[in-house]
Short mmCIF file of C-alpha atoms in Angstrom, two decimals:
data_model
loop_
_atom_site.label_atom_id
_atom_site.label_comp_id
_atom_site.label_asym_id
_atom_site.label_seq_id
_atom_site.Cartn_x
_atom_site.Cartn_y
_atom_site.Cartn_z
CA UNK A 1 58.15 170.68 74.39
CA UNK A 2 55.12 171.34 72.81
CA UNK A 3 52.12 168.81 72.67
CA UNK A 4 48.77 168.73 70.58
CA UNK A 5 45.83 166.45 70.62
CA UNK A 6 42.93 165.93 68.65
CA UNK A 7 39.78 165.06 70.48
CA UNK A 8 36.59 162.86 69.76
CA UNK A 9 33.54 163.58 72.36
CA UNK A 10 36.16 164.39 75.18
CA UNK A 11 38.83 161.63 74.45
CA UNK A 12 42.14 162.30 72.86
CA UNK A 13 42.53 160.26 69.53
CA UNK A 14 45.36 161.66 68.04
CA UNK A 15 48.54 163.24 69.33
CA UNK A 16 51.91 164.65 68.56
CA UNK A 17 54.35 166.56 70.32
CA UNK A 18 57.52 169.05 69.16
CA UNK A 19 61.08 169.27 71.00
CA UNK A 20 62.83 172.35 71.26
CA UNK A 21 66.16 171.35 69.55
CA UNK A 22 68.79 173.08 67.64
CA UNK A 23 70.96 171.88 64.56
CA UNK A 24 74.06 172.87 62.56
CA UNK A 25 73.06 173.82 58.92
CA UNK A 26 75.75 174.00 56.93
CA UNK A 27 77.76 175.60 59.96
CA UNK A 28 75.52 177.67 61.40
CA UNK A 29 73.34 176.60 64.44
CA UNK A 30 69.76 177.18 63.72
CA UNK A 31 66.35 176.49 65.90
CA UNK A 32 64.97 173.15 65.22
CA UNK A 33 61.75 171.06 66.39
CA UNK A 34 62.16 167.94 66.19
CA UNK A 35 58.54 165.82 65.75
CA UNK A 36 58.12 163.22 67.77
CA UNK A 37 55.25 160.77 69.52
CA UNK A 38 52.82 160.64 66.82
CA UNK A 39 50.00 158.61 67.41
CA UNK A 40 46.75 158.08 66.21
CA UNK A 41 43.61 155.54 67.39
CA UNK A 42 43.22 152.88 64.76
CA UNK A 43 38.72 154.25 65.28
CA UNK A 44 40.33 157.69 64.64
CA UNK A 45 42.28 156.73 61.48
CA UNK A 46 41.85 157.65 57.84
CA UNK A 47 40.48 161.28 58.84
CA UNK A 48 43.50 163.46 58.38
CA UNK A 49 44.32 164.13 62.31
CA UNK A 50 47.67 163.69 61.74
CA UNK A 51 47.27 166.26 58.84
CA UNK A 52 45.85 168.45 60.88
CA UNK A 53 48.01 168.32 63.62
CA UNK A 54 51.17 168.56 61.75
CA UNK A 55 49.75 171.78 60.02
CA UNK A 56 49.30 173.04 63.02
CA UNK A 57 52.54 172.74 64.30
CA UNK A 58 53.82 174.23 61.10
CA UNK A 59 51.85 177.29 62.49
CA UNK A 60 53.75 177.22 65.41
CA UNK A 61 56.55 176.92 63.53
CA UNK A 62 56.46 179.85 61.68
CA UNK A 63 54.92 182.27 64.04
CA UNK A 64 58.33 181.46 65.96
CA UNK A 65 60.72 182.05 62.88
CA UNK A 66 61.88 178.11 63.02
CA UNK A 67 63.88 177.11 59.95
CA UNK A 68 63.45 173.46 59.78
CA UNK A 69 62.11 170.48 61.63
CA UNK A 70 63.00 166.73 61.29
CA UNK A 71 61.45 163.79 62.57
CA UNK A 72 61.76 159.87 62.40
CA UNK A 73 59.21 158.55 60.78
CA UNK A 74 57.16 155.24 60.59
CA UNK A 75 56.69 155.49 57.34
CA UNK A 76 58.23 158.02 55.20
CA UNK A 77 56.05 158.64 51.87
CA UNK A 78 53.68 159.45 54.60
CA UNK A 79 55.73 162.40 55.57
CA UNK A 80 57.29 163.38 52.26
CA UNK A 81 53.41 164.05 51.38
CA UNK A 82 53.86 166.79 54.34
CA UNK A 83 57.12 168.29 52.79
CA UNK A 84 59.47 166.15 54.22
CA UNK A 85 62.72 164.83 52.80
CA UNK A 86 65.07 161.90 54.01
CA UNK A 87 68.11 162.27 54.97
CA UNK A 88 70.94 159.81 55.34
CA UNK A 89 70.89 157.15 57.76
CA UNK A 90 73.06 156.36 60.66
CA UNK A 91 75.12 153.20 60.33
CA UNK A 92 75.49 150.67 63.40
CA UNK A 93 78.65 148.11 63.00
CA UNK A 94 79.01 144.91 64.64
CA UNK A 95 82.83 144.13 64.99
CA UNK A 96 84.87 141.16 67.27
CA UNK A 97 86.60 143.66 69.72
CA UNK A 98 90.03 141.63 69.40
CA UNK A 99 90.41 142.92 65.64
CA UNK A 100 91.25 145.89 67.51
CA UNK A 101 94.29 144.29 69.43
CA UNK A 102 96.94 146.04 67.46
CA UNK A 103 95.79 149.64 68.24
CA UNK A 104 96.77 148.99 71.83
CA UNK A 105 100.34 148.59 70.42
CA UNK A 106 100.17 152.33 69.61
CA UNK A 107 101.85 155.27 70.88
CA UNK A 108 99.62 157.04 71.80
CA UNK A 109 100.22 160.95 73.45
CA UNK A 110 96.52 161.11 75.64
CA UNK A 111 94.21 159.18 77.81
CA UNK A 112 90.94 157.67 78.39
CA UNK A 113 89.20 158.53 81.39
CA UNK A 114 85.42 156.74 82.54
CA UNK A 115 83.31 158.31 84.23
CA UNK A 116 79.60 157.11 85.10
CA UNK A 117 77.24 159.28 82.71
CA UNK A 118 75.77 160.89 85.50
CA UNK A 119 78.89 162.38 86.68
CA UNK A 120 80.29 163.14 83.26
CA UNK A 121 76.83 164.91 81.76
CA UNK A 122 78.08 168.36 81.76
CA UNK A 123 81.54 167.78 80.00
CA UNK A 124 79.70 165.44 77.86
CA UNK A 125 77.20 168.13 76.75
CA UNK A 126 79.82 170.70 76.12
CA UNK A 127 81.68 168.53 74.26
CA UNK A 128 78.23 168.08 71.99
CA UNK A 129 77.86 171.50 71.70
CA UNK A 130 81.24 171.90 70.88
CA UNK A 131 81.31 169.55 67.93
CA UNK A 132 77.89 170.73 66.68
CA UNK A 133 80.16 173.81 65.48
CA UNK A 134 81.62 171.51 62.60
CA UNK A 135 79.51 168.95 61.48
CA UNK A 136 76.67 169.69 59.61
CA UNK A 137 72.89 168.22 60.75
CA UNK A 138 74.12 168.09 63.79
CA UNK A 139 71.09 167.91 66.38
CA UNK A 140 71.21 168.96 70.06
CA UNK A 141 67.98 168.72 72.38
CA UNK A 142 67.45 172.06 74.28
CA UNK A 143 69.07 171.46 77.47
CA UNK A 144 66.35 170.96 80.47
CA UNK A 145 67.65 169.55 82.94
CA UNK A 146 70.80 167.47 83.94
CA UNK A 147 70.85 163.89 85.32
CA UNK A 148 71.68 163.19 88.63
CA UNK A 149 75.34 162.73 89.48
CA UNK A 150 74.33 158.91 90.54
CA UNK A 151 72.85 158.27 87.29
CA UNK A 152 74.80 155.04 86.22
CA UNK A 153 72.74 154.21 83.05
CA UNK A 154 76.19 154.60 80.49
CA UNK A 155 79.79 154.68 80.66
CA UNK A 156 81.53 157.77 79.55
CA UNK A 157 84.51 157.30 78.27
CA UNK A 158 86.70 160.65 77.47
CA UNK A 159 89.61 160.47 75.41
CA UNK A 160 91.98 163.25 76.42
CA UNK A 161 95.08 165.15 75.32
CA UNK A 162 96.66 167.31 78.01
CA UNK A 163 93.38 166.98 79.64
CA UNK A 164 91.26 168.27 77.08
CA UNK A 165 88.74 166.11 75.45
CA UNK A 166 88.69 165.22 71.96
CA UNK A 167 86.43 162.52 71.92
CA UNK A 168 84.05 160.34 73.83
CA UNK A 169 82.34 157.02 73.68
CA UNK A 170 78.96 156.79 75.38
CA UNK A 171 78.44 152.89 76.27
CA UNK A 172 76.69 150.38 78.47
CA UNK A 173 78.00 146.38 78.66
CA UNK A 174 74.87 143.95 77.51
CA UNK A 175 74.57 140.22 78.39
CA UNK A 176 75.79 137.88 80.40
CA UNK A 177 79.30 137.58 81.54
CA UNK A 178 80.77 135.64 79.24
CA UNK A 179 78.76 136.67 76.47
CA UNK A 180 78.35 139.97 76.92
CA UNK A 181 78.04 143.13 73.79
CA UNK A 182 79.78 146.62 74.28
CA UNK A 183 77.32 148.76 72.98
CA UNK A 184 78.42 152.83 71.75
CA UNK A 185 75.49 155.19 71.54
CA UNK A 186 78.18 157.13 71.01
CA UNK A 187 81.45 157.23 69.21
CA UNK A 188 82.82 160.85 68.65
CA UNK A 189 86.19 162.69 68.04
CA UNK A 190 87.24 166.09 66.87
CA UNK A 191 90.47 164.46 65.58
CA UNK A 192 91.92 161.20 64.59
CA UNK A 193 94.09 161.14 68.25
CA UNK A 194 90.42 160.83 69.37
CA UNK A 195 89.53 158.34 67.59
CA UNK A 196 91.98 156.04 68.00
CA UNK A 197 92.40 156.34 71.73
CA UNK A 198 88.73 155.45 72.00
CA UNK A 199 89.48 152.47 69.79
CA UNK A 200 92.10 151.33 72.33
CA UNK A 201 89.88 152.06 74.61
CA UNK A 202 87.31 149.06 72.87
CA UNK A 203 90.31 146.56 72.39
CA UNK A 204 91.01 146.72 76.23
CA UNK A 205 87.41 145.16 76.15
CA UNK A 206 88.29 141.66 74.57
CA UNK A 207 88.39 139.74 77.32
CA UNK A 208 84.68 141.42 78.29
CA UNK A 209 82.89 141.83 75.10
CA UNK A 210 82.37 139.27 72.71
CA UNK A 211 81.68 141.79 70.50
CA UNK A 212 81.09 145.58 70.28
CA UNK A 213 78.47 147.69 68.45
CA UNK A 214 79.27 150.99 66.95
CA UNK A 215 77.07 153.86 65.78
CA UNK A 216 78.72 155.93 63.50
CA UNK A 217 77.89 158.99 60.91
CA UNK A 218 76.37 158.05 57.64
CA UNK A 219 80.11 159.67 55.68
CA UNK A 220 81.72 156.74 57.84
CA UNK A 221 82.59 153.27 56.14
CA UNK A 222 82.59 150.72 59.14
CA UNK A 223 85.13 148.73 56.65
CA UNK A 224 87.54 151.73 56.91
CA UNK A 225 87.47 152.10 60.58
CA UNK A 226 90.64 150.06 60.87
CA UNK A 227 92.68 147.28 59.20
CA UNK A 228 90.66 143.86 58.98
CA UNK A 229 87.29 144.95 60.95
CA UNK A 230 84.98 143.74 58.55
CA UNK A 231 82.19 144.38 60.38
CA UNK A 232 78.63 143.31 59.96
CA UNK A 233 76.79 146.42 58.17
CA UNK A 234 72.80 147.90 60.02
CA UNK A 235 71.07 150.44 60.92
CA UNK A 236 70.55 151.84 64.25
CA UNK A 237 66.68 153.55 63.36
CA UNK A 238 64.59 154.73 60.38
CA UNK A 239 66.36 157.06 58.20
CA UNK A 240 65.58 160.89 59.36
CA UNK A 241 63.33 163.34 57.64
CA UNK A 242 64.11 166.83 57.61
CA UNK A 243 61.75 169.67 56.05
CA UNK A 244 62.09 173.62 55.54
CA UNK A 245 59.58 175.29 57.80
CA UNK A 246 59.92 178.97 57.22
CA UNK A 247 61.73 179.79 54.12
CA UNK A 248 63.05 183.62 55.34
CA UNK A 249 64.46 182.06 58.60
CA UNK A 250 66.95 180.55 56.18
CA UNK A 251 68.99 183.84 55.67
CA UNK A 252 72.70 183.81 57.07
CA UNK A 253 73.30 180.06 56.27
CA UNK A 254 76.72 179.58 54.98
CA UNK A 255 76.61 179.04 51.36
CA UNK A 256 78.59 178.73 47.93
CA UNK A 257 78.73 182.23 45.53
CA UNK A 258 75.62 181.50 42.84
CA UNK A 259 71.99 183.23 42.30
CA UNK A 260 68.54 182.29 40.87
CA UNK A 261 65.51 182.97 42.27
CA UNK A 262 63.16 179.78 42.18
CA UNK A 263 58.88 179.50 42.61
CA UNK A 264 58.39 177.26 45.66
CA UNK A 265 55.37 175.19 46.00
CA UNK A 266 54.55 174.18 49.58
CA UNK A 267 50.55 173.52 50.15
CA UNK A 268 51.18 172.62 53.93
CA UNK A 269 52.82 175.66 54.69
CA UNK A 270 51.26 178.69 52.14
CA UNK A 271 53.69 181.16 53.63
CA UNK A 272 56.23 179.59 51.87
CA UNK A 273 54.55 179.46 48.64
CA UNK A 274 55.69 182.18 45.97
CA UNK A 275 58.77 183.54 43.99
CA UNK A 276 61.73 183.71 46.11
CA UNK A 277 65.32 184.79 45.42
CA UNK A 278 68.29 183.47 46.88
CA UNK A 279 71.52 184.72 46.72
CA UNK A 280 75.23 184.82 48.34
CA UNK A 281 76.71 187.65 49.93
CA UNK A 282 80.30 187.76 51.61
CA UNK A 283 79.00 183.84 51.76
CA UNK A 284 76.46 183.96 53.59
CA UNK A 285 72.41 183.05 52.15
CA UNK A 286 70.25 185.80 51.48
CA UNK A 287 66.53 185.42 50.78
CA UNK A 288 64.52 187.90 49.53
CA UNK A 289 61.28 188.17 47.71
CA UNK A 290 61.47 187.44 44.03
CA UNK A 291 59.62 188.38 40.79
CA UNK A 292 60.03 186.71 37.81
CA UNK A 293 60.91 182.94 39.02
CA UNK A 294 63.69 180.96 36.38
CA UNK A 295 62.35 177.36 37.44
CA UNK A 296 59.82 175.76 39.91
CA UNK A 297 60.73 173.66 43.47
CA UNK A 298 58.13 172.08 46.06
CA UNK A 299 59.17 172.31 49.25
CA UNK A 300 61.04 169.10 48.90
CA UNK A 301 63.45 170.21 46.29
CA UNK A 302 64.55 173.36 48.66
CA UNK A 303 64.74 171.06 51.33
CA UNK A 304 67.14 168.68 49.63
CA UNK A 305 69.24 171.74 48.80
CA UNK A 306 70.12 173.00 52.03
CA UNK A 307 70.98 169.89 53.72
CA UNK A 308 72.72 168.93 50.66
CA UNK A 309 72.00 165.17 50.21
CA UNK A 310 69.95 165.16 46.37
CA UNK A 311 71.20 166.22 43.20
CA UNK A 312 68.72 168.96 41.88
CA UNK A 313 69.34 167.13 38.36
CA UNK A 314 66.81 164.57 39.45
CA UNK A 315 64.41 166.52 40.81
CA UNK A 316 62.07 166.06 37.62
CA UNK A 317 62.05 162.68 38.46
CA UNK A 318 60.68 162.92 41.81
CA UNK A 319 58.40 165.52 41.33
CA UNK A 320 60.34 168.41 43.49
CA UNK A 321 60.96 170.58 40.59
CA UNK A 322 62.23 171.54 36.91
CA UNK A 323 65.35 173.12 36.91
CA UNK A 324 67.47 173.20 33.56
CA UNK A 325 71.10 171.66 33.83
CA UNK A 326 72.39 175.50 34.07
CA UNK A 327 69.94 175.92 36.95
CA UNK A 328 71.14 173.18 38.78
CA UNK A 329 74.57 173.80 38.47
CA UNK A 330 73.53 177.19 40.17
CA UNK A 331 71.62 175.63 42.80
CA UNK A 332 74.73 173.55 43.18
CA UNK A 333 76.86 176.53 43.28
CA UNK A 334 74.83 177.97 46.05
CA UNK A 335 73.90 174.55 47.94
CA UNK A 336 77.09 172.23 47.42
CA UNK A 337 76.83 168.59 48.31
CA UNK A 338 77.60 167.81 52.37
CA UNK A 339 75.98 164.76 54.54
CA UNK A 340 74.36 165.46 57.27
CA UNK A 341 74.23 163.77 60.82
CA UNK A 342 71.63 163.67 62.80
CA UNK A 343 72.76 162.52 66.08
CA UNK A 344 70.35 162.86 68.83
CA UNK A 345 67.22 160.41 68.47
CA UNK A 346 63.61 161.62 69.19
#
């Protein structure tokens, strides 16, 4: 992790610090730094430290060949002005666990097994790491250290087939006991046995739970997790940001078969400024430098391309560009729609 402070006759005013992450783009696992504990003195407001320090880490950024970073913000025109783009947010369900009561009627070929988080850590990060493969904006922190085996802050709760885990539901029991909430940080699967053994796995909590709190991916209806759930709809946390840092660092993403070589606009990060072409080969992103640019993007506009969440149609509207409808089909072409998912919180 990486910190930076700004200081005011020998007392820090404003700081801001950078994890060491990584993150699937559109399935490839790239470096990430994920911007976190921003902070400024209200006497030390109003004079662009946060600016500053953000620029700075951009530096960083580069000199170290980082794609992209993402952050949560407090406030997020505040970050858009530093390049920044949102990015769809994670839904958090509130269900009555007994609508689940006819999933334990289920055949069902696997298991659950709970362990305490402490003593599950390891399988639970290789799991992660595992299902970072195939989902795209996936974000992992850089692994530092592991809990101690007595850690009981969670449950983890494993579904298994044959022994092999394909899914698990991180989760701690709220309240008092006869009123108390099953709350998932987590609620993963690599396939729908997954899923619905961990769903058995929540109905065996009726007589527990009053009622149980799921955080799922933004592609996920809560409505559609099973028959009659209607759940209340929230939010877990602001909506991410995410923002290209180093343009070249982009080569080898997967991508669609297209070409056009677009002018980027990025005042925060001048490297990135200029004509640039991208282009497919054996479907994989090349970036090269360009010459004669066919439309205009900021930052943002690129951005929203490679994670896939904005139709470049609109980016006249927003200010991120002017491609023509045959340039965004192109861009389209290259970029194609996907929805990303976050995952870790920072």
């Amino acid at each position: 992790m990486t910190f930076l402070a700004i200081y005011e006759e020998g007392v820090p005013r404003t700081v801001g610090s950078a994890r060491t992450m990584t993150q699937n783009l559109r399935g490839k696992t790239v470096p990430m730094k994920g911007i976190a504990q921003v902070a400024s003195h209200p006497q030390a407001r109003r004079k662009g430290h946060v600016r500053l320090i953000m620029n700075r880490f951009f530096e960083f950024f580069h000199e170290d060949n980082i794609p992209v970073s993402c952050l949560y913000p407090f406030k997020e025109s505040f970050y858009e002005n530093m390049g920044y783009v949102t990015l769809p947010q994670t839904r958090k369900i509130t269900f009555k666990p007994e609508t689940l009561a006819p999933v334990m009627k289920m055949d069902l070929p696997g298991q659950v097994e709970l362990l305490r988080f402490g003593e599950g850590y390891a399988e639970f990060r290789t799991f992660l790491k595992e299902l970072q493969q195939a989902i795209h904006g996936m974000s992992l922190f850089a692994q530092t250290s592991e809990p101690e085996p007595e850690d009981h802050s969670s449950w983890l709760a494993f579904a298994r087939r044959d022994g092999e885990a394909i899914g698990v539901l991180q989760y701690v029991l709220r309240g008092d006991a006869m009123d108390q909430t099953l709350r998932a940080f987590d609620f993963l699967y690599s396939e729908p046995l997954g899923k619905f053994l961990l769903l058995d796995w929540i109905a065996r909590h009726q007589d527990q739970a009053a009622e149980v709190e799921l955080v799922l991916k933004p592609d996920i209806q809560g409505e559609l997790l099973f028959t009659n759930i209607c759940p209340e709809q929230g939010t877990l946390f602001h909506a991410p940001m995410g923002r290209v840092t180093t343009i070249p660092a982009l080569s080898g993403l997967p991508v669609g078969e297209s070409e056009i070589t677009v002018r980027i606009t990025d005042p925060n990060a001048p490297w990135n400024e200029g004509a640039w072409r991208l282009r497919s080969e054996d479907g994989l992103l090349i970036v090269e430098s360009g010459d004669r640019a066919e439309c205009e993007l900021s930052i943002h506009g690129l951005t929203a391309l490679v994670y896939g969440v904005y139709n470049p149609r609109e980016f006249q509207y927003r200010g991120w560009g002017n491609p023509s409808d045959e340039q965004a089909v192109r861009l389209l072409r290259l970029f194609p729609p996907k929805s990303p998912f976050m995952l870790a919180l920072f």
